[in-house]
Amino acid sequence: MKHVDIAVIGGGPAGLCAAISGASSGAKVLLMDRSEKLGGQLIKQTHMFFGSEKQYASVRGFDIADILLDKLNEYKDNIEIMNNTNVLGLYEDGVITIERNEKYEKIKPKSIVVATGASEKVLAFPNNDLPGIYGAGAVQTLMNVYGVKPGKRVLMVGAGNIGLIVSYQLMQAGVEIAAIIDASPTIGGYLVHASKIRRMGVPILTSHTVKEAIGRDCLESAVIWKLDENWNPIDGTEQEIETDVMCISVGLSPLSELLQQAECKMKYIPELGGQTVLRNENYETSVEGIYVAGDVSGVEEASSAMVEGYLAGLCAAQKIGFKHKNYNELKEDYIKQLESLRSGPIGHHIRSGIEKVMGV
Amino acid sequence: MLIKTGIPTIEDIKSVFPSEDRINKGPVAVIECYQEIPCNPCFTSCNRNAIKDFADINDKPLIEDELCNGCALCISACPGLAIMVVDGSYSENEVLIKIPYEFLPLPKEGDTVKGLNRAGEYITDVKVIKVQNPKSFDKTPIIHIAVDRKFLYDFRNIKVEEV
């Protein structure tokens, strides 16, 4: 059994920041990630981030990953990185089990930050298992991590930020976008993202959904139809769209299985993406010593995931006796940053979701 | 309607454009940020204090046209690519419009390319005057385009044909 002060599960924006924060407080941190390269979803984000300077606004996502890795490196004496590591279990006695190098190991940390992120939701329609139908995240990985064009003509399903951003990046890679459709009557993503792809000539069809996918061995076309104001499809509005790649981008759900296994109290909160863990303002769950940060604590933007990571890492360290010398100032600053990122109309659903997770 | 289609209306567009008098005096930024989102790099990139500090980071940007000299630093800083610079002093019949453009191939100076509106529809042929792509723009090149004056409120993008 390996003993550490803080175990951080997940090396995306939230996990990296939690590790930096814990280590800068003086704790010995073990950072685990299933991938070869740390950074989580940041490494495939080729667009500039929003937010303020504190969350690296205007810097491209993959460059933010490098900035965070450099910061991590400043505390290398306090941080052990285990990449290519699958966390298998999180038990009620606080033991973490992992698989790496085809070996099974056990870890006993004093506190834990779970930053496992989120997974893509699926959409039910006939033939949704045809090859050529992807989650938008998978397409972004293929394209921006591995340099593989997924196909020639894409139908994007979902006009949230991910759908809009991946569409734009597909166009940058020379792939045609047949259309972006969304069942909602309005565009869910930032309108600036919508406008920049619309002015490339891509139609954005709100109040539209997929009726069925068509193809023998792989996707050949898709039939979409219009929805009325009660979200019911309207007969006779079907359009067949020739496409070899359909990207499903209809939202994310927190990847909370480890938290459920550890018996953290959960609640179904649609605003935050589904089954969400309850927590307090320090991002500690109902199980003492288990903290959360990033999308697993409620699906939001990477900017807030980073701030949550810093806050959770700071508090997880303080809990076990490693109080950062600027603990109070830092904590106050992180809380303020989160409040300001969430304070506008766009943050409304996040605020209402967070009201429901607070108080353990 | 912008929130359904991604295309701003002419009223939306005119609400963020400076006066034609100001445009005719020389280059000035036009910020098409119609939605309150948590973002402020336009303010931090502006070194003339033309773009005002945000009381709340979700506020829409506020620009003082008289302080702006159209330097274009904000264009490549804006994560939403929502800013362009217009210069009505360029010539009698044309305005010079500087737009961000993140696609390959980049146009070349002197090229004639297709001018598109905010729906991506062809409106007129336009001339590429300058292509700026220094490292400091971090992969958001700025293209200077001469556009017939009558398309001042229509032009927003270009299409470069692959050779």
Short mmCIF file of C-alpha atoms in Angstrom, two decimals:
data_model
loop_
_atom_site.label_atom_id
_atom_site.label_comp_id
_atom_site.label_asym_id
_atom_site.label_seq_id
_atom_site.Cartn_x
_atom_site.Cartn_y
_atom_site.Cartn_z
CA MET A 1 0.00 0.00 0.00
CA LYS A 2 1.30 3.39 -1.07
CA HIS A 3 0.73 6.37 1.26
CA VAL A 4 0.44 9.98 0.08
CA ASP A 5 -0.99 13.22 1.41
CA ILE A 6 -3.33 14.09 -1.46
CA ALA A 7 -4.40 11.90 -4.35
CA VAL A 8 -5.75 13.76 -7.37
CA ILE A 9 -7.75 11.62 -9.78
CA GLY A 10 -7.76 13.10 -13.26
CA GLY A 11 -5.17 15.33 -14.95
CA GLY A 12 -7.45 17.70 -16.83
CA PRO A 13 -7.77 21.43 -16.06
CA ALA A 14 -9.34 20.84 -12.63
CA GLY A 15 -6.96 18.04 -11.59
CA LEU A 16 -3.83 19.89 -12.72
CA CYS A 17 -4.84 22.97 -10.75
CA ALA A 18 -5.77 20.89 -7.70
CA ALA A 19 -2.33 19.23 -7.81
CA ILE A 20 -0.56 22.59 -8.17
CA SER A 21 -2.58 24.04 -5.31
CA GLY A 22 -2.07 21.06 -2.99
CA ALA A 23 1.66 20.90 -3.70
CA SER A 24 2.13 24.65 -3.28
CA SER A 25 0.53 24.27 0.15
CA GLY A 26 3.29 21.84 1.06
CA ALA A 27 1.47 18.53 0.70
CA LYS A 28 2.85 15.53 -1.19
CA VAL A 29 0.53 15.02 -4.14
CA LEU A 30 -0.03 12.00 -6.33
CA LEU A 31 -1.65 12.94 -9.66
CA MET A 32 -3.16 10.12 -11.67
CA ASP A 33 -4.47 10.19 -15.21
CA ARG A 34 -5.50 7.46 -17.62
CA SER A 35 -3.82 9.11 -20.61
CA GLU A 36 -0.22 9.30 -21.69
CA LYS A 37 -0.32 13.09 -21.86
CA LEU A 38 -1.71 15.22 -19.05
CA GLY A 39 -4.13 18.04 -19.78
CA GLY A 40 -7.42 16.22 -20.27
CA GLN A 41 -9.63 17.93 -22.82
CA LEU A 42 -7.35 21.00 -22.89
CA ILE A 43 -4.88 19.35 -25.24
CA LYS A 44 -7.38 19.32 -28.10
CA GLN A 45 -8.86 22.78 -27.57
CA THR A 46 -7.36 24.85 -30.36
CA HIS A 47 -9.62 27.85 -29.73
CA MET A 48 -8.97 30.79 -27.41
CA PHE A 49 -10.54 30.62 -23.97
CA PHE A 50 -13.03 33.07 -22.52
CA GLY A 51 -13.00 34.44 -18.97
CA SER A 52 -10.41 36.80 -17.52
CA GLU A 53 -6.62 36.86 -17.41
CA LYS A 54 -6.71 34.78 -14.23
CA GLN A 55 -8.22 31.89 -16.20
CA TYR A 56 -5.91 32.51 -19.17
CA ALA A 57 -8.57 34.18 -21.34
CA SER A 58 -7.53 34.69 -24.95
CA VAL A 59 -4.96 31.86 -24.68
CA ARG A 60 -5.63 28.70 -26.69
CA GLY A 61 -6.63 25.60 -24.71
CA PHE A 62 -3.62 23.48 -25.62
CA ASP A 63 -1.30 26.33 -24.63
CA ILE A 64 -3.09 26.55 -21.26
CA ALA A 65 -2.28 22.86 -20.75
CA ASP A 66 1.42 23.70 -21.26
CA ILE A 67 1.21 26.67 -18.86
CA LEU A 68 -0.33 24.43 -16.18
CA LEU A 69 2.24 21.68 -16.79
CA ASP A 70 5.03 24.24 -16.35
CA LYS A 71 3.46 25.36 -13.08
CA LEU A 72 3.18 21.73 -12.01
CA ASN A 73 6.85 21.32 -12.74
CA GLU A 74 7.71 24.14 -10.32
CA TYR A 75 6.46 21.88 -7.53
CA LYS A 76 7.93 18.68 -8.87
CA ASP A 77 9.50 17.81 -5.52
CA ASN A 78 6.00 17.58 -4.09
CA ILE A 79 4.20 15.97 -7.02
CA GLU A 80 4.35 12.43 -8.30
CA ILE A 81 2.67 11.90 -11.66
CA MET A 82 1.21 8.58 -12.68
CA ASN A 83 0.04 8.71 -16.27
CA ASN A 84 -1.36 5.74 -18.21
CA THR A 85 -3.06 4.89 -14.93
CA ASN A 86 -6.63 3.72 -14.56
CA VAL A 87 -8.25 4.36 -11.22
CA LEU A 88 -10.44 1.34 -10.64
CA GLY A 89 -12.04 1.92 -7.30
CA LEU A 90 -12.51 4.36 -4.45
CA TYR A 91 -13.54 2.53 -1.29
CA GLU A 92 -15.38 3.65 1.81
CA ASP A 93 -12.19 3.37 3.89
CA GLY A 94 -10.48 5.87 1.55
CA VAL A 95 -8.37 3.33 -0.34
CA ILE A 96 -7.89 3.90 -4.05
CA THR A 97 -7.13 0.98 -6.34
CA ILE A 98 -5.38 1.50 -9.64
CA GLU A 99 -4.14 -0.41 -12.65
CA ARG A 100 -0.91 0.62 -14.30
CA ASN A 101 1.71 -1.23 -16.27
CA GLU A 102 -0.72 -4.16 -16.05
CA LYS A 103 -0.29 -4.20 -12.29
CA TYR A 104 -2.89 -3.71 -9.59
CA GLU A 105 -1.90 -1.33 -6.79
CA LYS A 106 -3.46 0.23 -3.71
CA ILE A 107 -3.06 3.78 -2.50
CA LYS A 108 -4.03 5.28 0.84
CA PRO A 109 -4.14 9.08 0.67
CA LYS A 110 -5.02 11.41 3.53
CA SER A 111 -7.32 13.38 1.27
CA ILE A 112 -8.57 12.98 -2.29
CA VAL A 113 -9.57 15.33 -5.08
CA VAL A 114 -11.75 13.61 -7.66
CA ALA A 115 -11.49 15.48 -10.97
CA THR A 116 -12.64 12.84 -13.42
CA GLY A 117 -14.53 15.20 -15.71
CA ALA A 118 -17.61 14.26 -17.68
CA SER A 119 -18.77 11.97 -20.45
CA GLU A 120 -20.86 12.74 -23.50
CA LYS A 121 -24.57 12.08 -23.53
CA VAL A 122 -26.05 10.01 -26.32
CA LEU A 123 -29.11 10.58 -28.45
CA ALA A 124 -31.67 7.89 -29.28
CA PHE A 125 -32.82 7.57 -32.91
CA PRO A 126 -33.05 4.65 -35.37
CA ASN A 127 -29.62 3.46 -36.57
CA ASN A 128 -27.70 5.58 -34.08
CA ASP A 129 -25.09 2.81 -33.93
CA LEU A 130 -24.01 3.14 -37.58
CA PRO A 131 -20.28 3.68 -38.08
CA GLY A 132 -19.80 7.38 -38.79
CA ILE A 133 -21.88 8.52 -35.83
CA TYR A 134 -19.58 9.92 -33.17
CA GLY A 135 -19.62 11.94 -30.04
CA ALA A 136 -18.33 15.42 -30.89
CA GLY A 137 -15.52 14.96 -28.35
CA ALA A 138 -14.30 11.85 -30.16
CA VAL A 139 -14.20 13.74 -33.44
CA GLN A 140 -12.26 16.54 -31.80
CA THR A 141 -9.75 14.00 -30.42
CA LEU A 142 -9.35 12.29 -33.80
CA MET A 143 -8.81 15.59 -35.53
CA ASN A 144 -6.82 17.68 -33.08
CA VAL A 145 -4.83 15.03 -31.19
CA TYR A 146 -4.25 12.44 -33.90
CA GLY A 147 -4.55 14.59 -37.03
CA VAL A 148 -7.21 12.37 -38.61
CA LYS A 149 -10.06 13.85 -40.63
CA PRO A 150 -13.20 12.00 -39.57
CA GLY A 151 -14.92 12.29 -42.96
CA LYS A 152 -16.04 14.67 -45.67
CA ARG A 153 -19.40 16.13 -44.71
CA VAL A 154 -20.55 16.45 -41.13
CA LEU A 155 -23.96 16.91 -39.60
CA MET A 156 -23.47 18.44 -36.14
CA VAL A 157 -26.21 17.66 -33.67
CA GLY A 158 -26.16 20.23 -30.89
CA ALA A 159 -25.53 23.98 -30.96
CA GLY A 160 -23.96 24.26 -27.54
CA ASN A 161 -20.39 25.51 -27.24
CA ILE A 162 -18.89 22.08 -28.00
CA GLY A 163 -21.00 21.59 -31.13
CA LEU A 164 -20.20 25.09 -32.38
CA ILE A 165 -16.49 24.93 -31.58
CA VAL A 166 -15.96 21.46 -33.05
CA SER A 167 -17.84 22.52 -36.21
CA TYR A 168 -15.53 25.50 -36.61
CA GLN A 169 -12.44 23.37 -36.05
CA LEU A 170 -13.70 20.80 -38.57
CA MET A 171 -14.00 23.59 -41.12
CA GLN A 172 -10.46 24.70 -40.29
CA ALA A 173 -9.38 21.14 -41.06
CA GLY A 174 -11.10 21.37 -44.44
CA VAL A 175 -14.21 19.34 -43.60
CA GLU A 176 -17.58 20.54 -44.83
CA ILE A 177 -20.37 21.08 -42.28
CA ALA A 178 -23.76 20.31 -43.81
CA ALA A 179 -25.62 21.93 -40.92
CA ILE A 180 -25.71 22.35 -37.17
CA ILE A 181 -29.05 21.35 -35.69
CA ASP A 182 -30.41 21.67 -32.18
CA ALA A 183 -33.71 20.58 -30.68
CA SER A 184 -33.85 23.70 -28.55
CA PRO A 185 -35.57 26.77 -30.03
CA THR A 186 -32.45 28.85 -29.36
CA ILE A 187 -28.70 28.43 -29.71
CA GLY A 188 -27.25 27.18 -26.41
CA GLY A 189 -23.60 28.07 -27.00
CA TYR A 190 -22.04 31.51 -27.04
CA LEU A 191 -23.53 33.54 -29.88
CA VAL A 192 -20.07 34.72 -30.97
CA HIS A 193 -19.19 31.07 -31.68
CA ALA A 194 -22.46 30.67 -33.60
CA SER A 195 -21.88 33.82 -35.63
CA LYS A 196 -18.33 32.90 -36.61
CA ILE A 197 -19.46 29.60 -38.10
CA ARG A 198 -22.68 31.02 -39.57
CA ARG A 199 -20.66 33.60 -41.52
CA MET A 200 -18.74 30.71 -43.09
CA GLY A 201 -22.10 29.75 -44.63
CA VAL A 202 -23.08 26.94 -42.26
CA PRO A 203 -26.82 26.83 -41.51
CA ILE A 204 -27.78 26.59 -37.84
CA LEU A 205 -31.22 25.00 -37.54
CA THR A 206 -32.79 25.39 -34.11
CA SER A 207 -35.96 23.43 -33.23
CA HIS A 208 -34.66 20.53 -35.34
CA THR A 209 -33.71 16.99 -34.39
CA VAL A 210 -32.63 13.73 -35.97
CA LYS A 211 -35.42 11.43 -37.16
CA GLU A 212 -33.18 8.64 -38.33
CA ALA A 213 -29.79 7.78 -39.73
CA ILE A 214 -29.59 5.96 -43.06
CA GLY A 215 -26.83 3.72 -44.35
CA ARG A 216 -26.00 0.12 -45.12
CA ASP A 217 -22.53 -0.41 -43.69
CA CYS A 218 -21.91 3.10 -42.50
CA LEU A 219 -23.65 6.47 -42.32
CA GLU A 220 -24.78 7.74 -45.74
CA SER A 221 -27.42 10.28 -44.86
CA ALA A 222 -29.57 11.54 -42.04
CA VAL A 223 -33.18 12.59 -41.91
CA ILE A 224 -33.87 15.60 -39.72
CA TRP A 225 -37.20 17.19 -38.89
CA LYS A 226 -38.56 20.27 -37.25
CA LEU A 227 -39.98 20.40 -33.72
CA ASP A 228 -42.98 22.44 -32.65
CA GLU A 229 -43.01 24.64 -29.56
CA ASN A 230 -43.70 21.57 -27.40
CA TRP A 231 -40.67 19.81 -28.86
CA ASN A 232 -42.86 17.38 -30.84
CA PRO A 233 -41.70 16.55 -34.37
CA ILE A 234 -43.81 17.95 -37.19
CA ASP A 235 -44.76 15.47 -39.92
CA GLY A 236 -43.90 16.60 -43.41
CA THR A 237 -40.90 18.70 -42.33
CA GLU A 238 -38.39 15.90 -42.95
CA GLN A 239 -35.20 16.76 -44.84
CA GLU A 240 -32.64 14.18 -45.89
CA ILE A 241 -29.08 15.41 -45.54
CA GLU A 242 -26.19 13.67 -47.20
CA THR A 243 -23.52 13.09 -44.57
CA ASP A 244 -20.81 10.58 -43.71
CA VAL A 245 -20.17 11.84 -40.16
CA MET A 246 -22.73 12.74 -37.58
CA CYS A 247 -21.42 14.36 -34.41
CA ILE A 248 -23.57 14.10 -31.34
CA SER A 249 -23.03 17.01 -29.01
CA VAL A 250 -26.05 17.07 -26.76
CA GLY A 251 -24.42 17.70 -23.43
CA LEU A 252 -22.24 16.05 -20.83
CA SER A 253 -22.82 14.14 -17.60
CA PRO A 254 -20.47 14.14 -14.59
CA LEU A 255 -18.26 11.00 -14.49
CA SER A 256 -19.21 10.28 -10.91
CA GLU A 257 -18.93 6.48 -10.57
CA LEU A 258 -15.97 6.66 -8.17
CA LEU A 259 -17.86 9.10 -5.95
CA GLN A 260 -20.90 6.84 -5.95
CA GLN A 261 -18.73 3.88 -5.02
CA ALA A 262 -17.30 5.86 -2.11
CA GLU A 263 -20.90 6.50 -1.06
CA CYS A 264 -20.77 10.27 -1.48
CA LYS A 265 -24.29 11.67 -1.40
CA MET A 266 -25.57 12.32 -4.93
CA LYS A 267 -28.56 14.08 -6.43
CA TYR A 268 -30.02 14.28 -9.92
CA ILE A 269 -29.48 17.88 -11.00
CA PRO A 270 -30.28 18.46 -14.68
CA GLU A 271 -28.68 21.93 -14.69
CA LEU A 272 -25.31 20.35 -13.85
CA GLY A 273 -25.59 17.43 -16.26
CA GLY A 274 -27.28 14.64 -14.27
CA GLN A 275 -26.18 12.68 -11.19
CA THR A 276 -24.15 15.24 -9.29
CA VAL A 277 -22.31 14.96 -6.00
CA LEU A 278 -23.37 17.10 -3.06
CA ARG A 279 -20.62 19.29 -1.64
CA ASN A 280 -19.88 22.26 0.58
CA GLU A 281 -18.24 25.58 -0.34
CA ASN A 282 -14.76 24.00 0.02
CA TYR A 283 -15.75 21.42 -2.62
CA GLU A 284 -15.70 18.67 0.01
CA THR A 285 -18.32 15.96 -0.46
CA SER A 286 -20.43 14.24 2.18
CA VAL A 287 -17.51 11.81 2.74
CA GLU A 288 -14.91 13.63 4.79
CA GLY A 289 -11.64 14.10 2.93
CA ILE A 290 -13.06 13.48 -0.54
CA TYR A 291 -13.13 16.67 -2.60
CA VAL A 292 -14.31 17.31 -6.16
CA ALA A 293 -13.45 19.84 -8.86
CA GLY A 294 -14.29 20.44 -12.50
CA ASP A 295 -17.05 18.84 -14.55
CA VAL A 296 -17.51 15.91 -12.14
CA SER A 297 -18.83 18.45 -9.63
CA GLY A 298 -21.25 19.86 -12.21
CA VAL A 299 -20.73 20.35 -15.95
CA GLU A 300 -19.47 23.84 -16.69
CA GLU A 301 -16.61 25.55 -18.56
CA ALA A 302 -12.88 24.77 -18.31
CA SER A 303 -12.27 28.26 -16.89
CA SER A 304 -14.31 27.50 -13.80
CA ALA A 305 -12.91 23.94 -13.66
CA MET A 306 -9.41 25.40 -13.19
CA VAL A 307 -10.52 27.73 -10.40
CA GLU A 308 -12.44 24.90 -8.72
CA GLY A 309 -9.29 22.78 -8.93
CA TYR A 310 -7.19 25.46 -7.22
CA LEU A 311 -9.83 25.85 -4.51
CA ALA A 312 -10.36 22.12 -3.90
CA GLY A 313 -6.59 21.47 -3.80
CA LEU A 314 -6.09 24.32 -1.35
CA CYS A 315 -8.85 23.05 0.94
CA ALA A 316 -7.83 19.38 0.65
CA ALA A 317 -4.33 20.35 1.80
CA GLN A 318 -5.55 22.56 4.63
CA LYS A 319 -7.78 19.74 5.88
CA ILE A 320 -4.78 17.51 6.55
CA GLY A 321 -2.58 20.17 8.08
CA PHE A 322 -0.91 21.80 5.08
CA LYS A 323 -2.24 25.30 5.22
CA HIS A 324 -0.95 27.52 2.42
CA LYS A 325 0.70 30.66 3.78
CA ASN A 326 -1.79 32.78 1.81
CA TYR A 327 -4.68 30.40 2.43
CA ASN A 328 -7.27 33.03 3.32
CA GLU A 329 -6.45 35.42 0.47
CA LEU A 330 -6.26 32.64 -2.10
CA LYS A 331 -9.49 31.06 -0.99
CA GLU A 332 -11.31 34.36 -1.09
CA ASP A 333 -9.91 35.10 -4.54
CA TYR A 334 -10.95 31.71 -5.97
CA ILE A 335 -14.46 32.06 -4.59
CA LYS A 336 -14.69 35.55 -6.09
CA GLN A 337 -13.46 34.34 -9.47
CA LEU A 338 -16.07 31.59 -9.53
CA GLU A 339 -18.82 33.98 -8.52
CA SER A 340 -17.87 36.40 -11.26
CA LEU A 341 -17.65 33.70 -13.96
CA ARG A 342 -21.14 32.53 -12.97
CA SER A 343 -22.77 35.86 -12.25
CA GLY A 344 -24.21 36.70 -15.69
CA PRO A 345 -27.28 35.43 -17.52
CA ILE A 346 -25.24 32.58 -19.07
CA GLY A 347 -24.42 31.35 -15.56
CA HIS A 348 -28.05 31.29 -14.47
CA HIS A 349 -28.54 27.52 -14.79
CA ILE A 350 -25.20 26.86 -13.08
CA ARG A 351 -26.21 29.06 -10.15
CA SER A 352 -29.54 27.32 -9.81
CA GLY A 353 -27.83 23.90 -10.03
CA ILE A 354 -25.25 24.85 -7.42
CA GLU A 355 -27.97 25.88 -4.97
CA LYS A 356 -29.12 22.28 -5.09
CA VAL A 357 -25.70 20.66 -4.48
CA MET A 358 -24.68 22.80 -1.56
CA GLY A 359 -25.00 21.86 2.05
CA VAL A 360 -23.39 18.65 3.16
CA MET B 1 -32.80 36.39 -35.28
CA LEU B 2 -29.36 36.08 -33.76
CA ILE B 3 -30.26 33.64 -30.99
CA LYS B 4 -31.95 31.25 -33.45
CA THR B 5 -29.69 31.55 -36.50
CA GLY B 6 -26.39 33.11 -35.42
CA ILE B 7 -27.04 36.03 -37.78
CA PRO B 8 -27.39 39.49 -36.20
CA THR B 9 -30.08 41.76 -37.63
CA ILE B 10 -29.23 45.10 -39.21
CA GLU B 11 -30.54 46.74 -36.02
CA ASP B 12 -28.15 44.62 -33.96
CA ILE B 13 -25.29 45.60 -36.25
CA LYS B 14 -26.08 49.31 -36.26
CA SER B 15 -26.36 49.31 -32.47
CA VAL B 16 -22.65 48.48 -32.16
CA PHE B 17 -21.30 50.49 -35.10
CA PRO B 18 -19.77 53.92 -34.49
CA SER B 19 -21.32 56.85 -36.36
CA GLU B 20 -20.43 57.19 -40.03
CA ASP B 21 -18.76 60.50 -39.16
CA ARG B 22 -16.44 58.68 -36.78
CA ILE B 23 -15.81 55.89 -39.29
CA ASN B 24 -14.91 58.44 -41.97
CA LYS B 25 -12.34 60.06 -39.67
CA GLY B 26 -10.22 56.93 -39.59
CA PRO B 27 -9.87 53.38 -38.24
CA VAL B 28 -12.09 52.36 -35.33
CA ALA B 29 -13.02 49.04 -33.72
CA VAL B 30 -16.49 47.54 -34.04
CA ILE B 31 -17.27 45.01 -31.32
CA GLU B 32 -20.06 42.61 -32.20
CA CYS B 33 -20.51 41.13 -28.76
CA TYR B 34 -24.27 41.01 -28.36
CA GLN B 35 -24.52 38.64 -25.41
CA GLU B 36 -23.45 38.94 -21.79
CA ILE B 37 -20.78 36.27 -21.36
CA PRO B 38 -17.95 36.07 -18.80
CA CYS B 39 -15.10 37.42 -20.90
CA ASN B 40 -12.90 40.55 -20.93
CA PRO B 41 -9.71 40.19 -23.06
CA CYS B 42 -10.83 43.08 -25.30
CA PHE B 43 -10.52 45.37 -22.28
CA THR B 44 -7.16 43.96 -21.16
CA SER B 45 -5.73 44.12 -24.70
CA CYS B 46 -6.67 47.78 -25.21
CA ASN B 47 -3.79 50.07 -24.27
CA ARG B 48 -5.62 53.32 -25.00
CA ASN B 49 -8.40 52.77 -22.47
CA ALA B 50 -10.89 53.00 -25.33
CA ILE B 51 -12.53 49.75 -24.23
CA LYS B 52 -13.74 50.43 -20.72
CA ASP B 53 -13.07 48.32 -17.65
CA PHE B 54 -15.84 45.85 -16.86
CA ALA B 55 -17.74 46.41 -13.61
CA ASP B 56 -18.90 42.80 -14.02
CA ILE B 57 -16.98 40.44 -16.30
CA ASN B 58 -20.30 39.47 -17.88
CA ASP B 59 -20.97 43.02 -19.07
CA LYS B 60 -20.94 43.70 -22.78
CA PRO B 61 -17.90 45.70 -23.86
CA LEU B 62 -18.20 49.45 -23.98
CA ILE B 63 -15.96 51.35 -26.37
CA GLU B 64 -15.27 55.06 -26.49
CA ASP B 65 -14.95 55.65 -30.23
CA GLU B 66 -12.99 58.88 -29.83
CA LEU B 67 -10.21 57.15 -27.87
CA CYS B 68 -9.95 54.19 -30.26
CA ASN B 69 -7.35 54.55 -33.01
CA GLY B 70 -8.17 51.26 -34.70
CA CYS B 71 -4.86 49.68 -33.70
CA ALA B 72 -6.53 46.24 -34.02
CA LEU B 73 -4.85 44.68 -30.95
CA CYS B 74 -8.29 43.64 -29.69
CA ILE B 75 -9.13 41.77 -32.91
CA SER B 76 -6.87 38.80 -32.32
CA ALA B 77 -7.33 38.94 -28.53
CA CYS B 78 -11.08 38.36 -28.77
CA PRO B 79 -11.83 34.64 -28.24
CA GLY B 80 -15.15 35.09 -30.05
CA LEU B 81 -13.54 36.69 -33.13
CA ALA B 82 -16.25 39.30 -32.71
CA ILE B 83 -14.19 42.41 -33.42
CA MET B 84 -13.26 44.12 -36.66
CA VAL B 85 -11.81 47.52 -37.47
CA VAL B 86 -13.42 49.78 -40.07
CA ASP B 87 -11.73 52.75 -41.71
CA GLY B 88 -13.90 55.04 -43.79
CA SER B 89 -10.99 57.36 -44.62
CA TYR B 90 -9.42 54.73 -46.88
CA SER B 91 -10.72 55.98 -50.23
CA GLU B 92 -13.67 57.74 -51.74
CA ASN B 93 -15.53 54.62 -52.75
CA GLU B 94 -14.13 52.00 -50.42
CA VAL B 95 -13.81 51.38 -46.71
CA LEU B 96 -10.93 49.36 -45.31
CA ILE B 97 -12.13 46.58 -43.06
CA LYS B 98 -9.75 44.51 -40.91
CA ILE B 99 -11.13 41.09 -39.99
CA PRO B 100 -9.76 38.08 -38.12
CA TYR B 101 -9.40 35.03 -40.38
CA GLU B 102 -8.24 31.64 -39.06
CA PHE B 103 -8.38 29.50 -42.20
CA LEU B 104 -5.90 28.16 -44.69
CA PRO B 105 -4.93 29.02 -47.30
CA LEU B 106 -4.49 32.63 -46.22
CA PRO B 107 -5.18 35.12 -48.98
CA LYS B 108 -2.26 37.11 -50.40
CA GLU B 109 -1.92 40.84 -50.66
CA GLY B 110 -3.39 42.01 -53.94
CA ASP B 111 -5.75 39.03 -54.28
CA THR B 112 -9.37 39.49 -55.19
CA VAL B 113 -11.51 37.22 -53.01
CA LYS B 114 -15.20 36.72 -52.40
CA GLY B 115 -16.74 39.02 -49.82
CA LEU B 116 -19.37 37.39 -47.62
CA ASN B 117 -22.03 38.73 -45.31
CA ARG B 118 -22.86 37.49 -41.78
CA ALA B 119 -24.86 34.58 -43.22
CA GLY B 120 -21.85 33.50 -45.26
CA GLU B 121 -23.52 34.57 -48.52
CA TYR B 122 -21.55 36.08 -51.36
CA ILE B 123 -22.10 39.81 -51.66
CA THR B 124 -19.28 41.22 -53.78
CA ASP B 125 -15.68 40.73 -54.81
CA VAL B 126 -13.25 42.43 -52.45
CA LYS B 127 -9.54 43.21 -52.55
CA VAL B 128 -6.97 42.00 -50.04
CA ILE B 129 -4.79 44.96 -49.06
CA LYS B 130 -2.70 43.45 -46.31
CA VAL B 131 -2.23 40.16 -44.43
CA GLN B 132 -0.87 40.40 -40.89
CA ASN B 133 0.17 37.20 -39.16
CA PRO B 134 2.90 37.92 -36.60
CA LYS B 135 3.57 35.56 -33.72
CA SER B 136 1.95 37.98 -31.28
CA PHE B 137 -1.42 37.44 -32.98
CA ASP B 138 -1.19 33.79 -31.88
CA LYS B 139 -2.61 32.19 -35.03
CA THR B 140 -5.41 34.68 -35.53
CA PRO B 141 -4.25 36.52 -38.66
CA ILE B 142 -5.82 39.87 -39.51
CA ILE B 143 -6.75 40.54 -43.12
CA HIS B 144 -7.21 44.09 -44.42
CA ILE B 145 -9.90 44.21 -47.06
CA ALA B 146 -11.01 47.08 -49.27
CA VAL B 147 -14.79 46.93 -49.61
CA ASP B 148 -17.24 49.03 -51.59
CA ARG B 149 -18.74 51.56 -49.16
CA LYS B 150 -22.27 50.41 -49.79
CA PHE B 151 -21.44 47.08 -48.10
CA LEU B 152 -20.20 48.69 -44.87
CA TYR B 153 -22.88 46.99 -42.75
CA ASP B 154 -22.98 43.77 -44.79
CA PHE B 155 -19.40 42.63 -45.27
CA ARG B 156 -17.99 40.41 -42.50
CA ASN B 157 -16.04 37.52 -44.02
CA ILE B 158 -14.12 36.33 -47.04
CA LYS B 159 -13.90 33.13 -49.00
CA VAL B 160 -10.52 32.22 -50.41
CA GLU B 161 -10.69 29.77 -53.28
CA GLU B 162 -8.13 26.99 -53.11
CA VAL B 163 -5.84 27.05 -56.12
#
